[in-house]
Amino acid sequence: GAAVPKEQRQGWGQFLKSIATFSGDLSSLTAPSFILSPVSLVEFPAYWGEHPDTLAAIAKGKDEVERMTLVLKWFIGTLKGQFTARNISTGSEKKPLNPILGELFLGKWGDKNGRGETTLTAEQVSHHPPVTAYAIENATAGVTLEGHCAQKTSFSGRTISVKQVGHAVLRLKLPGSSNEELYLITLPNLLIEGLWYGSPYVELTGNSYIQSTTGLLTTLSYTGKGYFSGKAHSFKATIGAGGNTLYTVEGEWAGVCKYKGKSPSGGSNEVFWDASTEREEVSVEPVEKQGAMESRNVWKTVANGIRTQDYDTASKDKARIENEQRQKRKDEAAAGTPHQLEHFVHVDEDQEYAQLAAMFKGQPAHEDAYRKKPRVH
Ligand code: CLR
């Protein structure tokens, strides 16, 4: 394969063999150095916030149908960043750093044109299995997103299948009223393709759902190359209630998508979202000012080693961090004082999830989500 450095080809072949027979989470597999990313998985929730204007606009929708279309627009708008931007900027998908327990990623998107400030709080709430919790909030706009994510991986043929475990709840405070609306967001499954050639990339597959306390349900189905459209990164979304479809949106989530047939304004084939809309990267404190548990501070030596191809330094410091973690867990167990989460608490019965799941009982929508979730204090 052209993407694998010559001296690492044998290692890549061995790596592929090892994942073919591997069960468990990929985070614990040792990957060849050229496929290592210097970014920790705890940073990934930031993708949800990279279109702060679109997120801030949701609660301003004039009625529940418009608000659902705005939720869908924001959701679709995050997909390019979440799933294709990394392989566009670095040539291929890479293996992110596996966050340590309690690792934090804190950031914000500043206020611009009165949209209000959006803050991000992400915390690694479990190390084994890896689970990341996050909260993204814009108080001015009355929008909060809370969620958690974990991954279950399996290997099939030439692709890795990744099931996203977890869900997010978007909460709207409607302007001029005390009413709240909730949107339960489930997550699509991923396929990691291109492994054979040493240049992995993500494709989305299956369905995901956005179900609202308003009774509206959006069903998204994802297809890639070789499906009906023949185009990579494609999807179709239907917005409806009680089995009736109000609007259909179709196209490419990493490109342009349009209303199929009528749009709310009465036009036809109107553009719904154009993924070339610029993304705003989250701003974070410089590493020197970050706390001991903040991600870029925790991994600074490892990340620098990966970036400068000084893999020896990277792996030494990674081993140091992992040993320290093991010792910490032992000490905690011996002292009977388990690790305390900083921004989240474990909730056994997620009321919002239960409420929404009950509303949509009998529809496939809630099958993927699960009840336990970490929740902001
Ligand atoms: C994490 C949650 C985000 C969306 C997202 C995007 C890409 C996914 C990532 C999640 C989880 C980890 C992931 C990654 C793509 C590749 C990577 C599945 C779901 C795996 C662990 C890397 C495998 C190593 C190969 C490159 C060999 O909201």
mmCIF file with all atom_site columns, N, CA, C and O in Angstrom, residues 15 71 74 80 88 111 144 147 150 166 199 202 213 221 230 239 260 279 284 290 296 300 318-319 346 370:
data_model
loop_
_atom_site.group_PDB
_atom_site.id
_atom_site.type_symbol
_atom_site.label_atom_id
_atom_site.label_alt_id
_atom_site.label_comp_id
_atom_site.label_asym_id
_atom_site.label_entity_id
_atom_site.label_seq_id
_atom_site.pdbx_PDB_ins_code
_atom_site.Cartn_x
_atom_site.Cartn_y
_atom_site.Cartn_z
_atom_site.occupancy
_atom_site.B_iso_or_equiv
_atom_site.pdbx_formal_charge
_atom_site.auth_seq_id
_atom_site.auth_comp_id
_atom_site.auth_asym_id
_atom_site.auth_atom_id
_atom_site.pdbx_PDB_model_num
ATOM 1   N N  . PHE A 1 15  ? -0.158  -5.755 12.269 1.00 0.00 ? 15  PHE A N  1
ATOM 2   C CA . PHE A 1 15  ? -1.217  -5.043 12.985 1.00 0.00 ? 15  PHE A CA 1
ATOM 3   C C  . PHE A 1 15  ? -2.590  -5.483 12.467 1.00 0.00 ? 15  PHE A C  1
ATOM 4   O O  . PHE A 1 15  ? -3.507  -5.771 13.238 1.00 0.00 ? 15  PHE A O  1
ATOM 5   N N  . VAL A 1 71  ? -32.384 21.504 14.584 1.00 0.00 ? 71  VAL A N  1
ATOM 6   C CA . VAL A 1 71  ? -31.596 20.486 15.297 1.00 0.00 ? 71  VAL A CA 1
ATOM 7   C C  . VAL A 1 71  ? -30.916 19.580 14.267 1.00 0.00 ? 71  VAL A C  1
ATOM 8   O O  . VAL A 1 71  ? -29.721 19.291 14.357 1.00 0.00 ? 71  VAL A O  1
ATOM 9   N N  . TRP A 1 74  ? -27.973 21.386 12.565 1.00 0.00 ? 74  TRP A N  1
ATOM 10  C CA . TRP A 1 74  ? -26.795 21.430 13.428 1.00 0.00 ? 74  TRP A CA 1
ATOM 11  C C  . TRP A 1 74  ? -26.135 20.047 13.493 1.00 0.00 ? 74  TRP A C  1
ATOM 12  O O  . TRP A 1 74  ? -24.912 19.916 13.373 1.00 0.00 ? 74  TRP A O  1
ATOM 13  N N  . LYS A 1 80  ? -19.143 16.272 9.234  1.00 0.00 ? 80  LYS A N  1
ATOM 14  C CA . LYS A 1 80  ? -17.900 16.380 8.468  1.00 0.00 ? 80  LYS A CA 1
ATOM 15  C C  . LYS A 1 80  ? -16.696 16.468 9.417  1.00 0.00 ? 80  LYS A C  1
ATOM 16  O O  . LYS A 1 80  ? -15.696 15.779 9.234  1.00 0.00 ? 80  LYS A O  1
ATOM 17  N N  . ILE A 1 88  ? -8.825  14.160 5.995  1.00 0.00 ? 88  ILE A N  1
ATOM 18  C CA . ILE A 1 88  ? -8.524  15.163 4.979  1.00 0.00 ? 88  ILE A CA 1
ATOM 19  C C  . ILE A 1 88  ? -7.268  15.930 5.388  1.00 0.00 ? 88  ILE A C  1
ATOM 20  O O  . ILE A 1 88  ? -6.371  16.148 4.598  1.00 0.00 ? 88  ILE A O  1
ATOM 21  N N  . ASP A 1 111 ? -18.347 34.623 22.163 1.00 0.00 ? 111 ASP A N  1
ATOM 22  C CA . ASP A 1 111 ? -19.549 35.308 21.683 1.00 0.00 ? 111 ASP A CA 1
ATOM 23  C C  . ASP A 1 111 ? -19.184 36.086 20.424 1.00 0.00 ? 111 ASP A C  1
ATOM 24  O O  . ASP A 1 111 ? -18.141 36.713 20.346 1.00 0.00 ? 111 ASP A O  1
ATOM 25  N N  . THR A 1 144 ? -28.428 23.469 25.538 1.00 0.00 ? 144 THR A N  1
ATOM 26  C CA . THR A 1 144 ? -27.452 22.635 26.238 1.00 0.00 ? 144 THR A CA 1
ATOM 27  C C  . THR A 1 144 ? -27.435 21.251 25.613 1.00 0.00 ? 144 THR A C  1
ATOM 28  O O  . THR A 1 144 ? -28.493 20.671 25.347 1.00 0.00 ? 144 THR A O  1
ATOM 29  N N  . GLY A 1 147 ? -24.008 14.571 26.815 1.00 0.00 ? 147 GLY A N  1
ATOM 30  C CA . GLY A 1 147 ? -23.965 13.218 26.281 1.00 0.00 ? 147 GLY A CA 1
ATOM 31  C C  . GLY A 1 147 ? -22.741 12.450 26.737 1.00 0.00 ? 147 GLY A C  1
ATOM 32  O O  . GLY A 1 147 ? -21.900 12.964 27.473 1.00 0.00 ? 147 GLY A O  1
ATOM 33  N N  . ALA A 1 150 ? -19.048 5.875  23.982 1.00 0.00 ? 150 ALA A N  1
ATOM 34  C CA . ALA A 1 150 ? -18.108 4.773  24.101 1.00 0.00 ? 150 ALA A CA 1
ATOM 35  C C  . ALA A 1 150 ? -18.189 4.026  22.777 1.00 0.00 ? 150 ALA A C  1
ATOM 36  O O  . ALA A 1 150 ? -19.074 4.306  21.963 1.00 0.00 ? 150 ALA A O  1
ATOM 37  N N  . GLY A 1 166 ? -23.973 5.017  23.572 1.00 0.00 ? 166 GLY A N  1
ATOM 38  C CA . GLY A 1 166 ? -24.191 6.299  24.233 1.00 0.00 ? 166 GLY A CA 1
ATOM 39  C C  . GLY A 1 166 ? -25.179 7.130  23.454 1.00 0.00 ? 166 GLY A C  1
ATOM 40  O O  . GLY A 1 166 ? -25.636 6.735  22.376 1.00 0.00 ? 166 GLY A O  1
ATOM 41  N N  . SER A 1 199 ? -4.497  3.426  4.738  1.00 0.00 ? 199 SER A N  1
ATOM 42  C CA . SER A 1 199 ? -5.058  4.784  4.861  1.00 0.00 ? 199 SER A CA 1
ATOM 43  C C  . SER A 1 199 ? -6.525  4.710  5.270  1.00 0.00 ? 199 SER A C  1
ATOM 44  O O  . SER A 1 199 ? -7.415  4.913  4.460  1.00 0.00 ? 199 SER A O  1
ATOM 45  N N  . VAL A 1 202 ? -13.314 6.843  7.655  1.00 0.00 ? 202 VAL A N  1
ATOM 46  C CA . VAL A 1 202 ? -14.586 6.460  8.258  1.00 0.00 ? 202 VAL A CA 1
ATOM 47  C C  . VAL A 1 202 ? -15.731 6.578  7.259  1.00 0.00 ? 202 VAL A C  1
ATOM 48  O O  . VAL A 1 202 ? -15.803 7.525  6.492  1.00 0.00 ? 202 VAL A O  1
ATOM 49  N N  . THR A 1 213 ? -39.394 15.571 22.630 1.00 0.00 ? 213 THR A N  1
ATOM 50  C CA . THR A 1 213 ? -40.578 15.600 23.502 1.00 0.00 ? 213 THR A CA 1
ATOM 51  C C  . THR A 1 213 ? -41.766 16.254 22.799 1.00 0.00 ? 213 THR A C  1
ATOM 52  O O  . THR A 1 213 ? -42.883 16.180 23.277 1.00 0.00 ? 213 THR A O  1
ATOM 53  N N  . SER A 1 221 ? -30.749 7.693  7.741  1.00 0.00 ? 221 SER A N  1
ATOM 54  C CA . SER A 1 221 ? -30.071 6.467  7.319  1.00 0.00 ? 221 SER A CA 1
ATOM 55  C C  . SER A 1 221 ? -28.883 6.823  6.449  1.00 0.00 ? 221 SER A C  1
ATOM 56  O O  . SER A 1 221 ? -28.952 7.702  5.599  1.00 0.00 ? 221 SER A O  1
ATOM 57  N N  . GLY A 1 230 ? -24.524 5.593  -4.795 1.00 0.00 ? 230 GLY A N  1
ATOM 58  C CA . GLY A 1 230 ? -23.175 5.360  -5.288 1.00 0.00 ? 230 GLY A CA 1
ATOM 59  C C  . GLY A 1 230 ? -22.167 6.337  -4.734 1.00 0.00 ? 230 GLY A C  1
ATOM 60  O O  . GLY A 1 230 ? -20.988 6.234  -5.002 1.00 0.00 ? 230 GLY A O  1
ATOM 61  N N  . ILE A 1 239 ? -38.160 13.793 8.505  1.00 0.00 ? 239 ILE A N  1
ATOM 62  C CA . ILE A 1 239 ? -38.708 14.424 9.708  1.00 0.00 ? 239 ILE A CA 1
ATOM 63  C C  . ILE A 1 239 ? -40.195 14.128 9.685  1.00 0.00 ? 239 ILE A C  1
ATOM 64  O O  . ILE A 1 239 ? -40.868 14.363 8.678  1.00 0.00 ? 239 ILE A O  1
ATOM 65  N N  . LYS A 1 260 ? -35.667 17.093 -0.289 1.00 0.00 ? 260 LYS A N  1
ATOM 66  C CA . LYS A 1 260 ? -36.177 16.334 -1.430 1.00 0.00 ? 260 LYS A CA 1
ATOM 67  C C  . LYS A 1 260 ? -37.651 16.694 -1.534 1.00 0.00 ? 260 LYS A C  1
ATOM 68  O O  . LYS A 1 260 ? -38.409 16.487 -0.584 1.00 0.00 ? 260 LYS A O  1
ATOM 69  N N  . ARG A 1 279 ? -15.851 25.662 9.758  1.00 0.00 ? 279 ARG A N  1
ATOM 70  C CA . ARG A 1 279 ? -15.961 25.197 11.143 1.00 0.00 ? 279 ARG A CA 1
ATOM 71  C C  . ARG A 1 279 ? -15.108 26.087 12.033 1.00 0.00 ? 279 ARG A C  1
ATOM 72  O O  . ARG A 1 279 ? -14.034 26.518 11.627 1.00 0.00 ? 279 ARG A O  1
ATOM 73  N N  . VAL A 1 284 ? -8.883  26.735 23.517 1.00 0.00 ? 284 VAL A N  1
ATOM 74  C CA . VAL A 1 284 ? -8.481  26.162 24.809 1.00 0.00 ? 284 VAL A CA 1
ATOM 75  C C  . VAL A 1 284 ? -7.301  26.958 25.352 1.00 0.00 ? 284 VAL A C  1
ATOM 76  O O  . VAL A 1 284 ? -6.588  27.611 24.597 1.00 0.00 ? 284 VAL A O  1
ATOM 77  N N  . GLN A 1 290 ? -2.699  25.138 31.560 1.00 0.00 ? 290 GLN A N  1
ATOM 78  C CA . GLN A 1 290 ? -3.681  24.084 31.811 1.00 0.00 ? 290 GLN A CA 1
ATOM 79  C C  . GLN A 1 290 ? -3.423  23.361 33.132 1.00 0.00 ? 290 GLN A C  1
ATOM 80  O O  . GLN A 1 290 ? -2.296  23.240 33.590 1.00 0.00 ? 290 GLN A O  1
ATOM 81  N N  . ARG A 1 296 ? -4.242  18.257 26.899 1.00 0.00 ? 296 ARG A N  1
ATOM 82  C CA . ARG A 1 296 ? -3.024  18.630 26.157 1.00 0.00 ? 296 ARG A CA 1
ATOM 83  C C  . ARG A 1 296 ? -1.817  18.769 27.073 1.00 0.00 ? 296 ARG A C  1
ATOM 84  O O  . ARG A 1 296 ? -0.676  18.691 26.620 1.00 0.00 ? 296 ARG A O  1
ATOM 85  N N  . LYS A 1 300 ? 1.390   16.217 26.581 1.00 0.00 ? 300 LYS A N  1
ATOM 86  C CA . LYS A 1 300 ? 2.249   17.124 25.793 1.00 0.00 ? 300 LYS A CA 1
ATOM 87  C C  . LYS A 1 300 ? 3.515   16.459 25.254 1.00 0.00 ? 300 LYS A C  1
ATOM 88  O O  . LYS A 1 300 ? 3.875   16.652 24.092 1.00 0.00 ? 300 LYS A O  1
ATOM 89  N N  . LYS A 1 318 ? 4.431   7.768  27.329 1.00 0.00 ? 318 LYS A N  1
ATOM 90  C CA . LYS A 1 318 ? 3.137   7.089  27.388 1.00 0.00 ? 318 LYS A CA 1
ATOM 91  C C  . LYS A 1 318 ? 3.197   5.989  28.451 1.00 0.00 ? 318 LYS A C  1
ATOM 92  O O  . LYS A 1 318 ? 2.278   5.848  29.266 1.00 0.00 ? 318 LYS A O  1
ATOM 93  N N  . ALA A 1 319 ? 4.305   5.263  28.473 1.00 0.00 ? 319 ALA A N  1
ATOM 94  C CA . ALA A 1 319 ? 4.467   4.200  29.478 1.00 0.00 ? 319 ALA A CA 1
ATOM 95  C C  . ALA A 1 319 ? 4.499   4.786  30.886 1.00 0.00 ? 319 ALA A C  1
ATOM 96  O O  . ALA A 1 319 ? 3.904   4.236  31.812 1.00 0.00 ? 319 ALA A O  1
ATOM 97  N N  . HIS A 1 346 ? -22.266 9.678  38.012 1.00 0.00 ? 346 HIS A N  1
ATOM 98  C CA . HIS A 1 346 ? -22.941 8.554  37.355 1.00 0.00 ? 346 HIS A CA 1
ATOM 99  C C  . HIS A 1 346 ? -24.409 8.542  37.760 1.00 0.00 ? 346 HIS A C  1
ATOM 100 O O  . HIS A 1 346 ? -24.743 8.724  38.922 1.00 0.00 ? 346 HIS A O  1
ATOM 101 N N  . TYR A 1 370 ? -28.691 3.702  25.654 1.00 0.00 ? 370 TYR A N  1
ATOM 102 C CA . TYR A 1 370 ? -28.768 2.935  26.876 1.00 0.00 ? 370 TYR A CA 1
ATOM 103 C C  . TYR A 1 370 ? -28.940 3.843  28.068 1.00 0.00 ? 370 TYR A C  1
ATOM 104 O O  . TYR A 1 370 ? -28.730 5.037  28.000 1.00 0.00 ? 370 TYR A O  1
#
